[in-house]
Coordinates of C-alpha atoms in Angstrom, one line a residue:
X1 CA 131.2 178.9 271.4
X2 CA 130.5 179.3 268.1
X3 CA 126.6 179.6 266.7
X4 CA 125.3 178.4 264.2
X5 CA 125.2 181.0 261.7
X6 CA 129.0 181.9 262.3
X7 CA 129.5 178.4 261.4
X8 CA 127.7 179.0 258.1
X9 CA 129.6 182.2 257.3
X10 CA 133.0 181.0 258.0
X11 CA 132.3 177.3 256.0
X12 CA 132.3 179.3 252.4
X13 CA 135.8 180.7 252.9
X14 CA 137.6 177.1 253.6
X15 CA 136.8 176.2 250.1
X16 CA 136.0 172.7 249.5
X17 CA 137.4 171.5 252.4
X18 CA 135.8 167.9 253.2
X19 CA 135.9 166.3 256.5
X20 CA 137.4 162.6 256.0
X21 CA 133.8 161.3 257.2
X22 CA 133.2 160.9 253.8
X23 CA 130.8 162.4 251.6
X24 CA 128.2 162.2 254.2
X25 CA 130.0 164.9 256.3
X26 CA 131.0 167.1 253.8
X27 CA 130.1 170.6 254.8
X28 CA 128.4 169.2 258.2
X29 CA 129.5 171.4 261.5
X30 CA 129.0 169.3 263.7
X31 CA 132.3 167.3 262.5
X32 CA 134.6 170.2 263.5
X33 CA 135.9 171.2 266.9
X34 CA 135.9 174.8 267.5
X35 CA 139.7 174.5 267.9
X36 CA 139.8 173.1 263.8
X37 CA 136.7 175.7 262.5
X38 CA 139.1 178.8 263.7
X39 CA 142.0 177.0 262.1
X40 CA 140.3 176.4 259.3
X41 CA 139.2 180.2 259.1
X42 CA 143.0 181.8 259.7
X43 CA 144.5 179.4 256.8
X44 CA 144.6 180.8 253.0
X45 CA 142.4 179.6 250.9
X46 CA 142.7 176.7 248.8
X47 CA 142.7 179.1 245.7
X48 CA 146.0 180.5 246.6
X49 CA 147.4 177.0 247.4
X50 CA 146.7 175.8 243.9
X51 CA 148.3 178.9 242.6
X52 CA 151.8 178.7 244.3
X53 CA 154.3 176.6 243.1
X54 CA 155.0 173.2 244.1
X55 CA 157.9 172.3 246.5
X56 CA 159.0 169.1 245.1
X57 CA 158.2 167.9 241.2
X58 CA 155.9 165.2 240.7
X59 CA 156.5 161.6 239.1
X60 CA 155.0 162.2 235.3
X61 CA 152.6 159.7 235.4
X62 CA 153.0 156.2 233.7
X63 CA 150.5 154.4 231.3
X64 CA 148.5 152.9 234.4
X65 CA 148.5 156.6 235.6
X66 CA 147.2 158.5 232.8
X67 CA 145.3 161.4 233.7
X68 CA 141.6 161.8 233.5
X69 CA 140.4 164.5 231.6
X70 CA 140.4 167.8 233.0
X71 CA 142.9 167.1 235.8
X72 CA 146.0 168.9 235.7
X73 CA 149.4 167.6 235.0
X74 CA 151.6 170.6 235.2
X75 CA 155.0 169.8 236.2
X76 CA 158.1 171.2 236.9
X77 CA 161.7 170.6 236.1
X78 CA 164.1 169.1 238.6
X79 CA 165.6 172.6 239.8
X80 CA 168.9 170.7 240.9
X81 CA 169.3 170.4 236.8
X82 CA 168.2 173.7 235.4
X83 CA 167.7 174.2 231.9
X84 CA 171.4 175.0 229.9
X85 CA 171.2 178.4 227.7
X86 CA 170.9 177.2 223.9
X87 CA 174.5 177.6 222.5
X88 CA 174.8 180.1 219.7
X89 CA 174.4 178.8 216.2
X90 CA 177.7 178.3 214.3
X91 CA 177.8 180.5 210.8
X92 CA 177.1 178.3 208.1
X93 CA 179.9 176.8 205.6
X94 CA 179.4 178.2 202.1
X95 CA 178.2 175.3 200.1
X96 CA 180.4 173.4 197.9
X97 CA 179.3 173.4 194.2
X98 CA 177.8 170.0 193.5
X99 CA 179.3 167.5 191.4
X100 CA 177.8 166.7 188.0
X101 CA 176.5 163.3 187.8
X102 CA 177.6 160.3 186.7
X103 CA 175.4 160.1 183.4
X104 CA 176.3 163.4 183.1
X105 CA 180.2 163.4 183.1
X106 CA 179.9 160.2 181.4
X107 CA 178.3 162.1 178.2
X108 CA 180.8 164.5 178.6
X109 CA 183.6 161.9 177.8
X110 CA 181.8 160.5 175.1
X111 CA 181.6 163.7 173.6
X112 CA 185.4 164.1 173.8
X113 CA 185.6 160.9 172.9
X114 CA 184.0 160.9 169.9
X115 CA 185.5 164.2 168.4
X116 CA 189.1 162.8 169.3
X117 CA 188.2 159.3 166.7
X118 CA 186.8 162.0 164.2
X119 CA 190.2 163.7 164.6
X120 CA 192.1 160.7 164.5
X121 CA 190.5 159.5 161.7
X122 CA 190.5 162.6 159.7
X123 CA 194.1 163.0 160.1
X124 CA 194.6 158.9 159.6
X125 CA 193.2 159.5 155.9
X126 CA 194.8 162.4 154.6
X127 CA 198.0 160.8 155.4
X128 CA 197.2 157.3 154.1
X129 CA 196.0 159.0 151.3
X130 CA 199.3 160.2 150.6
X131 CA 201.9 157.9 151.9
X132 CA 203.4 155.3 149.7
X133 CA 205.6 154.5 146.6
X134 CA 204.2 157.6 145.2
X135 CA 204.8 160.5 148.0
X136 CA 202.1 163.0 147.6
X137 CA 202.3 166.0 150.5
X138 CA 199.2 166.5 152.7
X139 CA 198.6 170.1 151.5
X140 CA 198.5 168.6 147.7
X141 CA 196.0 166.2 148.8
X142 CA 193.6 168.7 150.0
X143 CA 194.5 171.1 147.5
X144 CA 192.9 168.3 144.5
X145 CA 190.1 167.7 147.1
X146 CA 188.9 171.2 146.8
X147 CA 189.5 171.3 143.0
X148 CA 187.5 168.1 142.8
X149 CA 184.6 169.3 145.0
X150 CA 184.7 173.1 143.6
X151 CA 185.9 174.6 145.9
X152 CA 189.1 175.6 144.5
X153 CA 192.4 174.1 144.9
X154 CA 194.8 173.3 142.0
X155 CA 194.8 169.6 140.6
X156 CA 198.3 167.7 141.0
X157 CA 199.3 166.3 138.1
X158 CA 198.4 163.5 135.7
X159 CA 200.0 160.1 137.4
X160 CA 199.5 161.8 141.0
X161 CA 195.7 162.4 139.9
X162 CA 195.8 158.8 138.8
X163 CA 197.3 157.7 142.1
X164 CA 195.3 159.3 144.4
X165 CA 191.7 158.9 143.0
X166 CA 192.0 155.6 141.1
X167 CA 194.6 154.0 144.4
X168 CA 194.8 155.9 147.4
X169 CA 191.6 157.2 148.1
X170 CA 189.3 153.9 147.1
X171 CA 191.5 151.8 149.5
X172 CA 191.1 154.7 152.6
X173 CA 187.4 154.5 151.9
X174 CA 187.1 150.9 152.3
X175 CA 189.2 150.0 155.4
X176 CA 186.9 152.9 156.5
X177 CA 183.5 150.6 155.8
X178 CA 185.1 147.8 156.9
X179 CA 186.6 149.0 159.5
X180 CA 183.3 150.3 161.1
X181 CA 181.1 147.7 160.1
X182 CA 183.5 144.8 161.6
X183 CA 183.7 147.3 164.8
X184 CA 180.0 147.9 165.2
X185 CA 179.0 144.5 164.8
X186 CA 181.6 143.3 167.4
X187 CA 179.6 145.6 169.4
X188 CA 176.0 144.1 168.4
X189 CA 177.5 140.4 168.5
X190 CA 178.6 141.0 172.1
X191 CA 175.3 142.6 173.9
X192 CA 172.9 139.7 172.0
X193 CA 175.6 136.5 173.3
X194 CA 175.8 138.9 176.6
X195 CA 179.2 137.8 176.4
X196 CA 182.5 140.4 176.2
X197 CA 184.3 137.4 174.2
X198 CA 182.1 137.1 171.2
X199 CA 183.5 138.5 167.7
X200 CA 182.7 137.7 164.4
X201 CA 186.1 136.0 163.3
X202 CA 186.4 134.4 167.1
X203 CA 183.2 132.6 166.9
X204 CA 183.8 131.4 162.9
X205 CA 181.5 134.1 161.7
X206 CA 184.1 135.8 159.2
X207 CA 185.2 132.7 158.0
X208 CA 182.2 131.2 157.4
X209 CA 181.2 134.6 155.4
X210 CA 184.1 133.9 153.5
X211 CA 183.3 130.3 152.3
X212 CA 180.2 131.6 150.7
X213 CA 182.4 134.0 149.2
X214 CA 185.0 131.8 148.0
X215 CA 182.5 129.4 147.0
X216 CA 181.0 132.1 144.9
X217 CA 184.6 132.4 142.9
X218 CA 185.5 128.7 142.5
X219 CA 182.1 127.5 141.3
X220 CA 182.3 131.1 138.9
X221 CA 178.5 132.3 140.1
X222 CA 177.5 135.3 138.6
X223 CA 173.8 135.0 138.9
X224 CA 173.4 138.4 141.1
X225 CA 176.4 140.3 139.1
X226 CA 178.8 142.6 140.9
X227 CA 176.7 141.8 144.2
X228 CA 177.0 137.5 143.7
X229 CA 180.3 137.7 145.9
X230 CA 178.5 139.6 148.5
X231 CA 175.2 137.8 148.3
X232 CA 177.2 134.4 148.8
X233 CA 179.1 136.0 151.8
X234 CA 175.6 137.3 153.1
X235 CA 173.9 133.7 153.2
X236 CA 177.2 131.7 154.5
X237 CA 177.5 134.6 157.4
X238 CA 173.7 134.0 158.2
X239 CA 173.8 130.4 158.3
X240 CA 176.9 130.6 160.5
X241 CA 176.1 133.2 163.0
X242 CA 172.8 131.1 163.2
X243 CA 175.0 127.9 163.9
X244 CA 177.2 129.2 166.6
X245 CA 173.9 131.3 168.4
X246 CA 171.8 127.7 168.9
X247 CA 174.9 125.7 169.5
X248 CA 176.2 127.9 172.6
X249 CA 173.5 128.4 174.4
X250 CA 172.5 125.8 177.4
X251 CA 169.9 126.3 180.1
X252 CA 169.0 130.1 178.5
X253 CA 172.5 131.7 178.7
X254 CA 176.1 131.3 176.6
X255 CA 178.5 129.8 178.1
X256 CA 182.2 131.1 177.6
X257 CA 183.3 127.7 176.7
X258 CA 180.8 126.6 174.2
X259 CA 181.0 129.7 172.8
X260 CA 184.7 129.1 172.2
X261 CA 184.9 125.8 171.4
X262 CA 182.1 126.6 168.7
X263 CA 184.3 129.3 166.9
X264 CA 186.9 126.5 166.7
X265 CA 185.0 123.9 165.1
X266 CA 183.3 126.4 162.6
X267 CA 186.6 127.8 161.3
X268 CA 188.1 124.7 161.3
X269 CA 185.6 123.4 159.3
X270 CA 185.4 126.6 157.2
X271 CA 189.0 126.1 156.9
X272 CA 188.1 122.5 155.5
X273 CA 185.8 123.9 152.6
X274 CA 188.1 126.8 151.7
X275 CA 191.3 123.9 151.2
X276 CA 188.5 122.1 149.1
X277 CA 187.7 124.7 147.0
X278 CA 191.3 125.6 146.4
X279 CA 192.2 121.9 145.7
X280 CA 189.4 122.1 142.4
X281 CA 190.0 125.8 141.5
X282 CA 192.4 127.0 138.6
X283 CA 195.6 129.2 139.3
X284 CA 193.7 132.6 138.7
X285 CA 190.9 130.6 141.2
X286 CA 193.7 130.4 143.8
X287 CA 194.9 133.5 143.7
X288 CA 191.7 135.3 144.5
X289 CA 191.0 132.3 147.1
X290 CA 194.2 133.9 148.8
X291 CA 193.2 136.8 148.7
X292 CA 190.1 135.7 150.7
X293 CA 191.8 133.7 153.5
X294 CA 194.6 136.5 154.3
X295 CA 192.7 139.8 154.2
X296 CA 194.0 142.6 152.4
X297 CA 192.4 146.0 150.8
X298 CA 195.3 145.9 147.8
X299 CA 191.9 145.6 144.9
X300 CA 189.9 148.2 146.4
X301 CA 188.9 150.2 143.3
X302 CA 185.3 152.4 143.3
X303 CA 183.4 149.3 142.1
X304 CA 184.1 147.5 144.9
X305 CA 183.3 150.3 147.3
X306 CA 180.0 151.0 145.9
X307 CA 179.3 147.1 146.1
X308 CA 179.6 147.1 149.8
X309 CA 178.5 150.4 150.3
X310 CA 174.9 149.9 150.8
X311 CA 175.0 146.8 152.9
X312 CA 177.6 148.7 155.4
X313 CA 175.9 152.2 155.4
X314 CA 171.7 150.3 155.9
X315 CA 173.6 148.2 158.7
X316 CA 175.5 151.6 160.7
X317 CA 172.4 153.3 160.5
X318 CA 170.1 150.7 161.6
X319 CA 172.1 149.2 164.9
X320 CA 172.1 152.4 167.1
X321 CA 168.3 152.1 167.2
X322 CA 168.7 149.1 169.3
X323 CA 171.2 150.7 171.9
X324 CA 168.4 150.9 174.2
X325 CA 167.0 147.1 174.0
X326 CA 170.6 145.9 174.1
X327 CA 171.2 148.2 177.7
X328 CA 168.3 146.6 179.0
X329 CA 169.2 142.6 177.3
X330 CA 172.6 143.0 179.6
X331 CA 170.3 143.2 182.7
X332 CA 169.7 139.3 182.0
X333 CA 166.5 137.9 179.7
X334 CA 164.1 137.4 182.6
X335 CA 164.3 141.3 183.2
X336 CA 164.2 142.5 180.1
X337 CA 160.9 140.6 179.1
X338 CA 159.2 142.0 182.4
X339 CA 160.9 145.5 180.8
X340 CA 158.7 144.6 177.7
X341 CA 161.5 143.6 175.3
X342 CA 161.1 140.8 173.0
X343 CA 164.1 138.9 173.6
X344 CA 164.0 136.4 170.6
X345 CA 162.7 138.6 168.5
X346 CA 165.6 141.4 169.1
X347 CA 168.4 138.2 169.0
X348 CA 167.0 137.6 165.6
X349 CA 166.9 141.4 164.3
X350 CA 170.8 141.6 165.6
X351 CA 171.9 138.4 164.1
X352 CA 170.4 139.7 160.4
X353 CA 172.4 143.2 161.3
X354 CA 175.4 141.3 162.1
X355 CA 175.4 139.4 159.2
X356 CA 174.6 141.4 157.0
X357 CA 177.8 143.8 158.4
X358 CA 180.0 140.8 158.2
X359 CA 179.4 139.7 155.0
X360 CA 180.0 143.2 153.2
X361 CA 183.4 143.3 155.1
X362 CA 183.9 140.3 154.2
X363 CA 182.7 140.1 150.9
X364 CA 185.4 142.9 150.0
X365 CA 188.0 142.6 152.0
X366 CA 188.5 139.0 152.9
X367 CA 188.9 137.5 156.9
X368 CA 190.0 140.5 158.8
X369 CA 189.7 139.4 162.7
X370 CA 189.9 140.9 166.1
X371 CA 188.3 143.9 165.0
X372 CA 185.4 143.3 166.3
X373 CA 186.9 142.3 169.9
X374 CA 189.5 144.4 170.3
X375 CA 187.4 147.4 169.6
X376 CA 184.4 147.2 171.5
X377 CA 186.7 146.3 174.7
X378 CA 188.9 149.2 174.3
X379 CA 185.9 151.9 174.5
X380 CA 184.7 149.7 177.4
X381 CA 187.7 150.5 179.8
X382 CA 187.1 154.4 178.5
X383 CA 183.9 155.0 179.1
X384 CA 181.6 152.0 180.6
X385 CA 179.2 149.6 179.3
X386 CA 176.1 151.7 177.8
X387 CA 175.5 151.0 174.4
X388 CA 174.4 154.2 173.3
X389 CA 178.0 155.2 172.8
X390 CA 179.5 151.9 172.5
X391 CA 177.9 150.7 168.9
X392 CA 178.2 154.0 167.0
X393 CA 181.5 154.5 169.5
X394 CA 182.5 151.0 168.4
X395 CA 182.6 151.7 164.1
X396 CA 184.1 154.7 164.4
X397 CA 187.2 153.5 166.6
X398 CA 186.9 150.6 164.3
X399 CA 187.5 152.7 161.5
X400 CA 190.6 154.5 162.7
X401 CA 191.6 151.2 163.5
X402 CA 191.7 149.9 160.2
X403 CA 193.0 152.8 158.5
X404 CA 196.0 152.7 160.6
X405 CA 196.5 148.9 160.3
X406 CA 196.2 149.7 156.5
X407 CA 198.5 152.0 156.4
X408 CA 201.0 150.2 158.8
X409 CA 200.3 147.3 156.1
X410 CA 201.7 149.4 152.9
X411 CA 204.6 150.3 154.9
X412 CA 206.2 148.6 157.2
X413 CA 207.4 146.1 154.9
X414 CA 208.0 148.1 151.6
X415 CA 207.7 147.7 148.5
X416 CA 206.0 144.7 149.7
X417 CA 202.7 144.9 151.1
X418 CA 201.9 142.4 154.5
X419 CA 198.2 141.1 154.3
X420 CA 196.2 142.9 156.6
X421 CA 194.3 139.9 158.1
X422 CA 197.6 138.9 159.1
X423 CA 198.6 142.1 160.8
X424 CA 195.2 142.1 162.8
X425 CA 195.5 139.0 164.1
X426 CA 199.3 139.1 165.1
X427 CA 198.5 142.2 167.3
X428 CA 195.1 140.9 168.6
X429 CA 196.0 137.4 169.2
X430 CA 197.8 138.4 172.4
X431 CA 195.3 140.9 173.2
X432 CA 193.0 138.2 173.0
X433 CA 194.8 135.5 175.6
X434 CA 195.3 139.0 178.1
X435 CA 191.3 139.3 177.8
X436 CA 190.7 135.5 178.4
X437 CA 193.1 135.4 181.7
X438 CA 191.5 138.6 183.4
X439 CA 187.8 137.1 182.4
X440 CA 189.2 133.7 184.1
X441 CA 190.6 135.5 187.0
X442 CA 187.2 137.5 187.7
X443 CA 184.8 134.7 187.2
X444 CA 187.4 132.1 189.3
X445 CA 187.6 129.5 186.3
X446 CA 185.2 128.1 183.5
X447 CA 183.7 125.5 185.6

């Protein structure tokens, strides 16, 4: 029988051990049998029941079972699915070197790019400059280049002086002007139509330069000197490219079509007032009319190149300053007003540039076409669409373009000399239908 105060001294070392009485009993001794007080006595306590491990892992409890705070959640992994040993780490691959970027091997190409056309074109001169009826070796050429600039040399003599400084050389320097002006604004024409088919003689734009011109010479205006001719051109070209800019354009954008059928009606009728002209001008009159229609460089002379010299030079210089507006223009017009570009007010900026480059070409040299489309195009397929190496890109390949189709003039056919706006258009012409198929093909017909 157990007394009281045992009961008291052996009810600390059960713990918290609660009869299931309820709160009421908890503690009480008189729920407990003698039997239960000395099992209760000879069992651990309930300190070192908390401390050993579990026999079986518990259920992690689920949202409706979250644990209150302070209770314990310790839990133990499923010992039929121990824990795997972390597998060594593999060495690591030495890295490759990176790639350069897009942009940058882009610039890289247009660097090459660009020395190759200066190579080209130096070499282009200094054999036009001595190829003809009047042979003059390449080493002779530079030889009176440095005696002309001081640098010393040895002069050739008297009629191969003549040749080469009063012939040769004016003629390389303008297909060089023209060349690049007719190439650059090719270039312009095509990012402010946002249209690859655009072109100055295409469209009507060279020949409606050249009605001004040819106007100028049968009506024997003289009003502005050695700068009436050009003047004339300048007007005619502006009037033109004005024309053909408000008559393609429906709903906000060119269409090919329009654009096409446009050049035809503004040559055609440029071709009207040329025949007019020519029907009320003298012989001397037609001759120079001729000259006009068919293209050639066979009267440069120094005059002439300082004539158009300042209208191609102020026109090269000024249209890489837009390369920028026009990259964002070919996004679409929407775009590039939210980019902060005036839209109308660039168009009308380019259309001045482009006539103004048209008429000097024009004004000297006659219609010379597919310069301005064939050009632009060709640097396209080399080295993308950004016109920050396409419009000063564009006069230089337009440049060694004409200097070679000059050349190929003056010699293919000699002595006689085939007009250079005749060449140019029997080797762009099928260039031209090639370019009008693939654009067909990719946009899955005009319609």
């Amino acid at each position: 029988m157990t007394l009281p105060h045992e009961a008291e001294t052996a009810a600390p070392e059960s713990g918290p051990e609660r009869s299931p009485a309820g709160p009421g009993g908890a503690g009480s001794a008189s729920g407990r049998s003698p039997q239960g007080a000395e099992r209760t006595a000879a069992a651990p306590s309930d300190a070192e029941n908390r401390s050993a491990p579990e026999e079986t892992p518990r259920r992690a409890p689920g949202p409706a079972e979250a644990p209150t705070p302070g209770e314990a959640t310790t839990t133990k992994a499923d010992p039929a699915d121990p824990a795997k040993p972390a597998k060594p780490a593999k060495p690591a691959k030495p890295a490759k070197p990176a790639k350069p970027a897009a942009g940058v091997r882009r610039g890289r190409k247009a660097f090459w790019l660009v020395l190759a056309l200066l190579a080209t074109l130096l070499l282009l001169a200094l054999v036009s400059a001595g190829t003809g009826a009047y042979r003059i070796p390449t080493a002779d050429v530079l030889a009176s280049a440095q005696h002309r600039l001081g640098l010393g040399g040895a002069p050739l003599d008297r009629v191969g002086e003549s040749v080469l400084w009063n012939v040769r050389l004016p003629r390389v320097v303008l297909a060089l002007l023209v060349g690049a002006s007719l190439g650059c604004a090719g270039a312009l024409m095509q990012g402010v139509f946002g249209n690859p088919l655009a072109e100055p003689g295409v469209i009507g734009i060279s020949a409606g330069a050249a009605v001004g011109a040819v106007a100028a010479i049968g009506l024997g205006l003289s009003f502005f000197g050695n700068w009436t001719i050009t003047v004339c051109a300048f007007v005619a070209g502006l009037i033109t490219v004005s024309s053909v800019y408000l008559l393609s354009r429906n709903g906000g954008k060119t269409e090919v079509v329009t654009l096409i059928l446009t050049g035809i009606a503004v040559n055609a009728f440029a071709g009207a007032l040329i025949g007019l002209f020519v029907f009320f001008a003298d012989s001397g009159q037609v001759n120079q009319i001729t000259f006009w229609q068919l293209g050639s460089l066979a009267q440069a002379t120094w005059p002439k190149v300082l004539a158009v010299l300042p209208c191609a030079v102020a026109g090269l210089l000024v249209a890489p300053f837009y390369a920028r507006r026009l990259d964002l223009l070919s996004l679409g017009e929407r775009p590039a007003r939210h980019l902060g570009i005036d839209v109308e007010r660039l168009r009308l900026a380019l259309i001045l540039v482009v006539a103004l480059l048209t008429a000097a070409a024009v004004a000297v040299a006659g219609v010379i076409t597919f310069i301005g489309l064939l050009v632009p195009h060709l640097l396209r397929m080399a080295n993308g669409p950004g016109h920050r190496f396409l419009v000063p890109g564009s006069a230089l390949a337009g440049a060694v373009v004409l200097v070679a189709g000059d050349l190929a003039a003056r010699t293919l056919a000699q002595p006689a000399e085939l007009p250079l706006g005749v060449l140019t258009a029997l080797i762009g012409s099928p260039f031209f239908f090639w370019l009008l198929r693939r654009t067909r093909r990719k946009q899955g017909g005009w319609a």
